[in-house]
Amino acid sequence: MKKWVQIVMMVMLSVFSLQAGFLEMERQKALKENKLILLTLEKEGCPYCIKMQKDVFGVPKFNQHIAKNYLHVSINGEDPTLPQALHVKYFPTNLILSPRDLSIVDEFAGYSDPLNFIELLDIVYTQEFK
């Protein structure tokens, strides 16, 4: 039984390390490209998450506009290995992270129509890089 618990703990630590490493790669890339990180926390089966993917992230013109100033990363917000700061109540939640220290610059919870969402992202980017 002890061995089984050790195996489960090792797997959980490996998953967390992979996520942390993945975010670290995005952080380095964002620093080089003078971009912010847009981290979308989604929940499987969430109708608003699906709508946001379809209406915003799935539309090439919006996706290209976002890519000018942001590195976009989507993750499962219900993953128990996420750091406590990333545990959210509402889905989707979009966190804007500073590439300097991965601190949360701003956050938007729930669905937002494409034009308002893009406008919010533009405002945050402008304020961060004055």
N, CA and C atoms as an extended XYZ file, in Angstrom:
390
Properties=species:S:1:pos:R:3:atomname:S:1:resname:S:1:resid:I:1 pbc="F F F"
N         0.819       -1.198        0.000 N   MET     1
C         0.000        0.000        0.000 CA  MET     1
C         0.865        1.265        0.000 C   MET     1
N         1.948        1.260        0.808 N   LYS     2
C         2.844        2.411        0.851 CA  LYS     2
C         3.443        2.688       -0.523 C   LYS     2
N         3.802        1.631       -1.200 N   LYS     3
C         4.405        1.779       -2.518 CA  LYS     3
C         3.412        2.438       -3.482 C   LYS     3
N         2.162        2.056       -3.402 N   TRP     4
C         1.118        2.624       -4.262 CA  TRP     4
C         0.975        4.131       -4.007 C   TRP     4
N         0.973        4.536       -2.747 N   VAL     5
C         0.877        5.950       -2.382 CA  VAL     5
C         2.090        6.706       -2.923 C   VAL     5
N         3.267        6.114       -2.825 N   GLN     6
C         4.476        6.756       -3.345 CA  GLN     6
C         4.383        6.952       -4.854 C   GLN     6
N         3.867        5.959       -5.551 N   ILE     7
C         3.729        6.061       -7.009 CA  ILE     7
C         2.761        7.182       -7.368 C   ILE     7
N         1.624        7.238       -6.689 N   VAL     8
C         0.632        8.289       -6.954 CA  VAL     8
C         1.250        9.665       -6.698 C   VAL     8
N         1.973        9.820       -5.604 N   MET     9
C         2.610       11.104       -5.284 CA  MET     9
C         3.635       11.494       -6.345 C   MET     9
N         4.405       10.548       -6.827 N   MET    10
C         5.401       10.833       -7.867 CA  MET    10
C         4.727       11.298       -9.152 C   MET    10
N         3.631       10.651       -9.521 N   VAL    11
C         2.901       11.046      -10.728 CA  VAL    11
C         2.363       12.456      -10.567 C   VAL    11
N         1.777       12.761       -9.410 N   MET    12
C         1.236       14.100       -9.177 CA  MET    12
C         2.340       15.152       -9.233 C   MET    12
N         3.473       14.884       -8.634 N   LEU    13
C         4.592       15.825       -8.671 CA  LEU    13
C         5.109       16.013      -10.092 C   LEU    13
N         5.139       14.949      -10.866 N   SER    14
C         5.593       15.035      -12.255 CA  SER    14
C         4.669       15.909      -13.077 C   SER    14
N         3.365       15.733      -12.892 N   VAL    15
C         2.390       16.542      -13.629 CA  VAL    15
C         2.561       18.006      -13.271 C   VAL    15
N         2.692       18.316      -11.965 N   PHE    16
C         2.869       19.699      -11.551 CA  PHE    16
C         4.152       20.278      -12.127 C   PHE    16
N         5.222       19.515      -12.133 N   SER    17
C         6.497       19.980      -12.677 CA  SER    17
C         6.385       20.270      -14.162 C   SER    17
N         5.664       19.427      -14.878 N   LEU    18
C         5.478       19.661      -16.312 CA  LEU    18
C         4.730       20.962      -16.545 C   LEU    18
N         3.672       21.212      -15.760 N   GLN    19
C         2.919       22.447      -15.923 CA  GLN    19
C         3.777       23.651      -15.583 C   GLN    19
N         4.506       23.560      -14.480 N   ALA    20
C         5.369       24.669      -14.080 CA  ALA    20
C         6.429       24.911      -15.143 C   ALA    20
N         7.004       23.842      -15.677 N   GLY    21
C         7.995       23.976      -16.734 CA  GLY    21
C         7.403       24.576      -17.992 C   GLY    21
N         6.192       24.173      -18.317 N   PHE    22
C         5.520       24.705      -19.499 CA  PHE    22
C         5.285       26.200      -19.340 C   PHE    22
N         4.804       26.619      -18.182 N   LEU    23
C         4.575       28.035      -17.940 CA  LEU    23
C         5.891       28.798      -17.932 C   LEU    23
N         6.949       28.171      -17.473 N   GLU    24
C         8.259       28.829      -17.471 CA  GLU    24
C         8.739       29.074      -18.899 C   GLU    24
N         8.494       28.118      -19.788 N   MET    25
C         8.871       28.316      -21.198 CA  MET    25
C         8.073       29.469      -21.797 C   MET    25
N         6.780       29.531      -21.489 N   GLU    26
C         5.944       30.624      -21.985 CA  GLU    26
C         6.408       31.958      -21.403 C   GLU    26
N         6.792       31.946      -20.144 N   ARG    27
C         7.270       33.168      -19.489 CA  ARG    27
C         8.510       33.709      -20.195 C   ARG    27
N         9.457       32.824      -20.479 N   GLN    28
C        10.684       33.234      -21.167 CA  GLN    28
C        10.380       33.790      -22.554 C   GLN    28
N         9.493       33.115      -23.269 N   LYS    29
C         9.116       33.557      -24.613 CA  LYS    29
C         8.416       34.919      -24.552 C   LYS    29
N         7.517       35.098      -23.589 N   ALA    30
C         6.803       36.368      -23.442 CA  ALA    30
C         7.767       37.504      -23.113 C   ALA    30
N         8.755       37.233      -22.278 N   LEU    31
C         9.757       38.251      -21.960 CA  LEU    31
C        10.513       38.685      -23.208 C   LEU    31
N        10.929       37.713      -24.010 N   LYS    32
C        11.671       38.016      -25.242 CA  LYS    32
C        10.837       38.821      -26.226 C   LYS    32
N         9.548       38.485      -26.323 N   GLU    33
C         8.682       39.099      -27.329 CA  GLU    33
C         7.901       40.298      -26.799 C   GLU    33
N         8.160       40.697      -25.540 N   ASN    34
C         7.478       41.835      -24.928 CA  ASN    34
C         5.957       41.644      -24.927 C   ASN    34
N         5.529       40.468      -24.479 N   LYS    35
C         4.108       40.128      -24.440 CA  LYS    35
C         3.703       39.768      -23.019 C   LYS    35
N         2.400       39.798      -22.791 N   LEU    36
C         1.830       39.287      -21.552 CA  LEU    36
C         1.355       37.858      -21.796 C   LEU    36
N         1.086       37.132      -20.732 N   ILE    37
C         0.569       35.769      -20.858 CA  ILE    37
C        -0.920       35.789      -20.546 C   ILE    37
N        -1.711       35.273      -21.461 N   LEU    38
C        -3.148       35.131      -21.261 CA  LEU    38
C        -3.404       33.666      -20.922 C   LEU    38
N        -3.737       33.418      -19.668 N   LEU    39
C        -3.966       32.053      -19.191 CA  LEU    39
C        -5.467       31.843      -19.030 C   LEU    39
N        -6.028       30.952      -19.845 N   THR    40
C        -7.455       30.656      -19.784 CA  THR    40
C        -7.668       29.371      -18.998 C   THR    40
N        -8.427       29.482      -17.919 N   LEU    41
C        -8.780       28.327      -17.095 CA  LEU    41
C       -10.181       27.884      -17.499 C   LEU    41
N       -10.274       26.658      -17.980 N   GLU    42
C       -11.543       26.141      -18.477 CA  GLU    42
C       -11.964       24.912      -17.683 C   GLU    42
N       -13.220       24.553      -17.854 N   LYS    43
C       -13.784       23.375      -17.191 CA  LYS    43
C       -14.431       22.517      -18.269 C   LYS    43
N       -14.184       21.223      -18.213 N   GLU    44
C       -14.748       20.320      -19.207 CA  GLU    44
C       -16.277       20.388      -19.176 C   GLU    44
N       -16.877       20.549      -20.357 N   GLY    45
C       -18.330       20.592      -20.473 CA  GLY    45
C       -18.948       21.939      -20.150 C   GLY    45
N       -18.151       22.925      -19.817 N   CYS    46
C       -18.654       24.261      -19.475 CA  CYS    46
C       -19.174       24.949      -20.743 C   CYS    46
N       -20.468       25.284      -20.794 N   PRO    47
C       -21.020       25.886      -22.011 CA  PRO    47
C       -20.400       27.246      -22.342 C   PRO    47
N       -20.056       28.026      -21.315 N   TYR    48
C       -19.459       29.338      -21.568 CA  TYR    48
C       -18.015       29.214      -22.053 C   TYR    48
N       -17.324       28.178      -21.588 N   CYS    49
C       -15.962       27.913      -22.070 CA  CYS    49
C       -15.999       27.538      -23.550 C   CYS    49
N       -16.945       26.685      -23.896 N   ILE    50
C       -17.097       26.256      -25.287 CA  ILE    50
C       -17.436       27.450      -26.166 C   ILE    50
N       -18.344       28.304      -25.689 N   LYS    51
C       -18.742       29.495      -26.458 CA  LYS    51
C       -17.564       30.458      -26.632 C   LYS    51
N       -16.786       30.631      -25.579 N   MET    52
C       -15.613       31.515      -25.649 CA  MET    52
C       -14.598       30.965      -26.651 C   MET    52
N       -14.367       29.653      -26.617 N   GLN    53
C       -13.451       29.033      -27.586 CA  GLN    53
C       -13.950       29.266      -29.008 C   GLN    53
N       -15.236       29.062      -29.215 N   LYS    54
C       -15.819       29.183      -30.552 CA  LYS    54
C       -15.838       30.638      -31.036 C   LYS    54
N       -16.305       31.551      -30.181 N   ASP    55
C       -16.518       32.941      -30.588 CA  ASP    55
C       -15.264       33.803      -30.587 C   ASP    55
N       -14.302       33.468      -29.740 N   VAL    56
C       -13.104       34.311      -29.612 CA  VAL    56
C       -11.855       33.579      -30.091 C   VAL    56
N       -11.460       32.549      -29.368 N   PHE    57
C       -10.187       31.887      -29.651 CA  PHE    57
C       -10.212       31.065      -30.933 C   PHE    57
N       -11.399       30.682      -31.381 N   GLY    58
C       -11.514       29.898      -32.607 CA  GLY    58
C       -11.661       30.732      -33.866 C   GLY    58
N       -11.712       32.042      -33.732 N   VAL    59
C       -11.866       32.941      -34.882 CA  VAL    59
C       -10.488       33.507      -35.235 C   VAL    59
N        -9.994       33.209      -36.436 N   PRO    60
C        -8.631       33.627      -36.802 CA  PRO    60
C        -8.334       35.109      -36.592 C   PRO    60
N        -9.255       36.004      -36.952 N   LYS    61
C        -8.936       37.437      -36.815 CA  LYS    61
C        -8.771       37.841      -35.350 C   LYS    61
N        -9.564       37.253      -34.446 N   PHE    62
C        -9.416       37.559      -33.022 CA  PHE    62
C        -8.162       36.894      -32.464 C   PHE    62
N        -7.935       35.675      -32.874 N   ASN    63
C        -6.758       34.935      -32.421 CA  ASN    63
C        -5.473       35.653      -32.836 C   ASN    63
N        -5.436       36.159      -34.058 N   GLN    64
C        -4.255       36.889      -34.541 CA  GLN    64
C        -4.061       38.185      -33.765 C   GLN    64
N        -5.164       38.866      -33.471 N   HIS    65
C        -5.074       40.117      -32.719 CA  HIS    65
C        -4.527       39.849      -31.308 C   HIS    65
N        -5.024       38.800      -30.674 N   ILE    66
C        -4.545       38.431      -29.335 CA  ILE    66
C        -3.054       38.091      -29.383 C   ILE    66
N        -2.645       37.366      -30.414 N   ALA    67
C        -1.254       36.903      -30.533 CA  ALA    67
C        -0.252       38.046      -30.693 C   ALA    67
N        -0.700       39.227      -31.081 N   LYS    68
C         0.217       40.370      -31.211 CA  LYS    68
C         0.814       40.766      -29.860 C   LYS    68
N         0.001       40.695      -28.799 N   ASN    69
C         0.430       41.183      -27.488 CA  ASN    69
C         0.439       40.135      -26.382 C   ASN    69
N        -0.061       38.943      -26.685 N   TYR    70
C        -0.214       37.915      -25.653 CA  TYR    70
C         0.249       36.556      -26.147 C   TYR    70
N         0.728       35.753      -25.205 N   LEU    71
C         0.900       34.322      -25.444 CA  LEU    71
C        -0.280       33.668      -24.748 C   LEU    71
N        -1.111       32.968      -25.509 N   HIS    72
C        -2.328       32.379      -24.950 CA  HIS    72
C        -2.100       30.920      -24.580 C   HIS    72
N        -2.465       30.587      -23.346 N   VAL    73
C        -2.347       29.222      -22.834 CA  VAL    73
C        -3.690       28.850      -22.211 C   VAL    73
N        -4.262       27.713      -22.617 N   SER    74
C        -5.507       27.212      -22.018 CA  SER    74
C        -5.197       25.970      -21.196 C   SER    74
N        -5.752       25.920      -19.985 N   ILE    75
C        -5.555       24.740      -19.141 CA  ILE    75
C        -6.863       24.371      -18.445 C   ILE    75
N        -6.906       23.143      -17.957 N   ASN    76
C        -8.055       22.662      -17.200 CA  ASN    76
C        -8.015       23.289      -15.809 C   ASN    76
N        -8.967       24.146      -15.529 N   GLY    77
C        -9.005       24.846      -14.249 CA  GLY    77
C        -9.386       23.976      -13.069 C   GLY    77
N        -9.794       22.741      -13.330 N   GLU    78
C       -10.154       21.829      -12.242 CA  GLU    78
C        -9.018       20.874      -11.881 C   GLU    78
N        -7.878       21.058      -12.500 N   ASP    79
C        -6.734       20.190      -12.230 CA  ASP    79
C        -6.285       20.389      -10.782 C   ASP    79
N        -6.331       19.351       -9.967 N   PRO    80
C        -5.971       19.503       -8.552 CA  PRO    80
C        -4.499       19.851       -8.323 C   PRO    80
N        -3.659       19.699       -9.333 N   THR    81
C        -2.238       20.003       -9.160 CA  THR    81
C        -1.919       21.476       -9.401 C   THR    81
N        -2.927       22.267       -9.772 N   LEU    82
C        -2.684       23.696       -9.989 CA  LEU    82
C        -2.349       24.380       -8.668 C   LEU    82
N        -1.490       25.392       -8.717 N   PRO    83
C        -1.222       26.161       -7.502 CA  PRO    83
C        -2.521       26.778       -6.969 C   PRO    83
N        -2.609       26.990       -5.680 N   GLN    84
C        -3.820       27.511       -5.035 CA  GLN    84
C        -4.289       28.823       -5.669 C   GLN    84
N        -3.378       29.671       -6.081 N   ALA    85
C        -3.737       30.962       -6.677 CA  ALA    85
C        -4.523       30.803       -7.974 C   ALA    85
N        -4.441       29.634       -8.592 N   LEU    86
C        -5.146       29.408       -9.851 CA  LEU    86
C        -6.460       28.651       -9.670 C   LEU    86
N        -6.867       28.406       -8.441 N   HIS    87
C        -8.157       27.763       -8.196 CA  HIS    87
C        -9.226       28.851       -8.272 C   HIS    87
N       -10.135       28.725       -9.228 N   VAL    88
C       -11.155       29.745       -9.449 CA  VAL    88
C       -12.544       29.143       -9.281 C   VAL    88
N       -13.533       30.016       -9.055 N   LYS    89
C       -14.918       29.572       -8.886 CA  LYS    89
C       -15.670       29.526      -10.206 C   LYS    89
N       -15.351       30.436      -11.107 N   TYR    90
C       -16.145       30.614      -12.317 CA  TYR    90
C       -15.326       30.295      -13.558 C   TYR    90
N       -15.996       29.717      -14.530 N   PHE    91
C       -15.342       29.327      -15.772 CA  PHE    91
C       -16.088       29.906      -16.961 C   PHE    91
N       -15.370       30.299      -17.992 N   PRO    92
C       -13.916       30.394      -18.044 CA  PRO    92
C       -13.424       31.591      -17.232 C   PRO    92
N       -12.215       31.493      -16.750 N   THR    93
C       -11.538       32.631      -16.141 CA  THR    93
C       -10.273       32.873      -16.946 C   THR    93
N       -10.100       34.115      -17.355 N   ASN    94
C        -8.912       34.505      -18.112 CA  ASN    94
C        -8.033       35.349      -17.207 C   ASN    94
N        -6.841       34.857      -16.947 N   LEU    95
C        -5.872       35.573      -16.123 CA  LEU    95
C        -4.804       36.163      -17.027 C   LEU    95
N        -4.464       37.401      -16.776 N   ILE    96
C        -3.360       38.019      -17.499 CA  ILE    96
C        -2.182       38.046      -16.536 C   ILE    96
N        -1.108       37.393      -16.960 N   LEU    97
C         0.071       37.243      -16.110 CA  LEU    97
C         1.233       38.072      -16.640 C   LEU    97
N         1.971       38.646      -15.720 N   SER    98
C         3.198       39.348      -16.075 CA  SER    98
C         4.281       38.313      -16.352 C   SER    98
N         5.018       38.463      -17.440 N   PRO    99
C         6.099       37.517      -17.702 CA  PRO    99
C         7.292       37.707      -16.761 C   PRO    99
N         7.353       38.833      -16.081 N   ARG   100
C         8.474       39.077      -15.172 CA  ARG   100
C         8.467       38.100      -13.997 C   ARG   100
N         7.287       37.927      -13.378 N   ASP   101
C         7.226       37.092      -12.172 CA  ASP   101
C         5.984       36.200      -12.116 C   ASP   101
N         5.254       36.134      -13.209 N   LEU   102
C         4.014       35.354      -13.315 CA  LEU   102
C         2.940       35.821      -12.335 C   LEU   102
N         3.027       37.079      -11.902 N   SER   103
C         1.977       37.626      -11.044 CA  SER   103
C         0.738       37.922      -11.893 C   SER   103
N        -0.420       37.902      -11.247 N   ILE   104
C        -1.676       38.169      -11.949 CA  ILE   104
C        -1.846       39.674      -12.077 C   ILE   104
N        -1.889       40.151      -13.318 N   VAL   105
C        -2.048       41.571      -13.615 CA  VAL   105
C        -3.526       41.937      -13.607 C   VAL   105
N        -4.350       41.064      -14.171 N   ASP   106
C        -5.794       41.295      -14.249 CA  ASP   106
C        -6.478       39.962      -14.489 C   ASP   106
N        -7.786       39.932      -14.269 N   GLU   107
C        -8.531       38.702      -14.551 CA  GLU   107
C        -9.957       39.029      -14.953 C   GLU   107
N       -10.493       38.186      -15.827 N   PHE   108
C       -11.857       38.331      -16.315 CA  PHE   108
C       -12.540       36.980      -16.177 C   PHE   108
N       -13.599       36.924      -15.388 N   ALA   109
C       -14.317       35.662      -15.198 CA  ALA   109
C       -15.587       35.661      -16.034 C   ALA   109
N       -15.889       34.516      -16.609 N   GLY   110
C       -17.115       34.356      -17.380 CA  GLY   110
C       -16.931       34.680      -18.846 C   GLY   110
N       -18.010       34.507      -19.577 N   TYR   111
C       -17.997       34.752      -21.016 CA  TYR   111
C       -17.994       36.246      -21.286 C   TYR   111
N       -17.279       36.636      -22.311 N   SER   112
C       -17.284       38.019      -22.789 CA  SER   112
C       -17.376       37.968      -24.301 C   SER   112
N       -18.199       38.857      -24.865 N   ASP   113
C       -18.294       38.835      -26.326 CA  ASP   113
C       -16.953       39.251      -26.922 C   ASP   113
N       -16.672       38.818      -28.147 N   PRO   114
C       -15.342       39.002      -28.739 CA  PRO   114
C       -14.825       40.438      -28.736 C   PRO   114
N       -15.637       41.386      -29.161 N   LEU   115
C       -15.147       42.765      -29.261 CA  LEU   115
C       -14.816       43.352      -27.889 C   LEU   115
N       -15.664       43.107      -26.900 N   ASN   116
C       -15.370       43.590      -25.543 CA  ASN   116
C       -14.126       42.919      -24.967 C   ASN   116
N       -13.982       41.633      -25.211 N   PHE   117
C       -12.828       40.895      -24.702 CA  PHE   117
C       -11.532       41.445      -25.298 C   PHE   117
N       -11.527       41.651      -26.611 N   ILE   118
C       -10.339       42.198      -27.286 CA  ILE   118
C       -10.025       43.593      -26.754 C   ILE   118
N       -11.070       44.396      -26.555 N   GLU   119
C       -10.870       45.748      -26.041 CA  GLU   119
C       -10.256       45.710      -24.634 C   GLU   119
N       -10.755       44.823      -23.779 N   LEU   120
C       -10.189       44.680      -22.432 CA  LEU   120
C        -8.717       44.275      -22.488 C   LEU   120
N        -8.402       43.318      -23.359 N   LEU   121
C        -7.006       42.882      -23.495 CA  LEU   121
C        -6.114       44.029      -23.962 C   LEU   121
N        -6.605       44.810      -24.913 N   ASP   122
C        -5.826       45.948      -25.414 CA  ASP   122
C        -5.574       46.976      -24.310 C   ASP   122
N        -6.590       47.247      -23.505 N   ILE   123
C        -6.447       48.214      -22.407 CA  ILE   123
C        -5.401       47.729      -21.399 C   ILE   123
N        -5.488       46.472      -21.005 N   VAL   124
C        -4.537       45.930      -20.021 CA  VAL   124
C        -3.121       45.967      -20.576 C   VAL   124
N        -2.950       45.576      -21.829 N   TYR   125
C        -1.613       45.574      -22.424 CA  TYR   125
C        -1.036       46.991      -22.433 C   TYR   125
N        -1.837       47.952      -22.851 N   THR   126
C        -1.385       49.343      -22.911 CA  THR   126
C        -0.987       49.843      -21.522 C   THR   126
N        -1.776       49.513      -20.514 N   GLN   127
C        -1.461       49.948      -19.150 CA  GLN   127
C        -0.183       49.295      -18.622 C   GLN   127
N         0.048       48.055      -18.979 N   GLU   128
C         1.240       47.343      -18.503 CA  GLU   128
C         2.515       47.834      -19.166 C   GLU   128
N         2.412       48.254      -20.415 N   PHE   129
C         3.612       48.629      -21.169 CA  PHE   129
C         3.638       50.111      -21.511 C   PHE   129
N         3.186       50.966      -20.578 N   LYS   130
C         3.241       52.420      -20.788 CA  LYS   130
C         4.670       52.882      -20.859 C   LYS   130
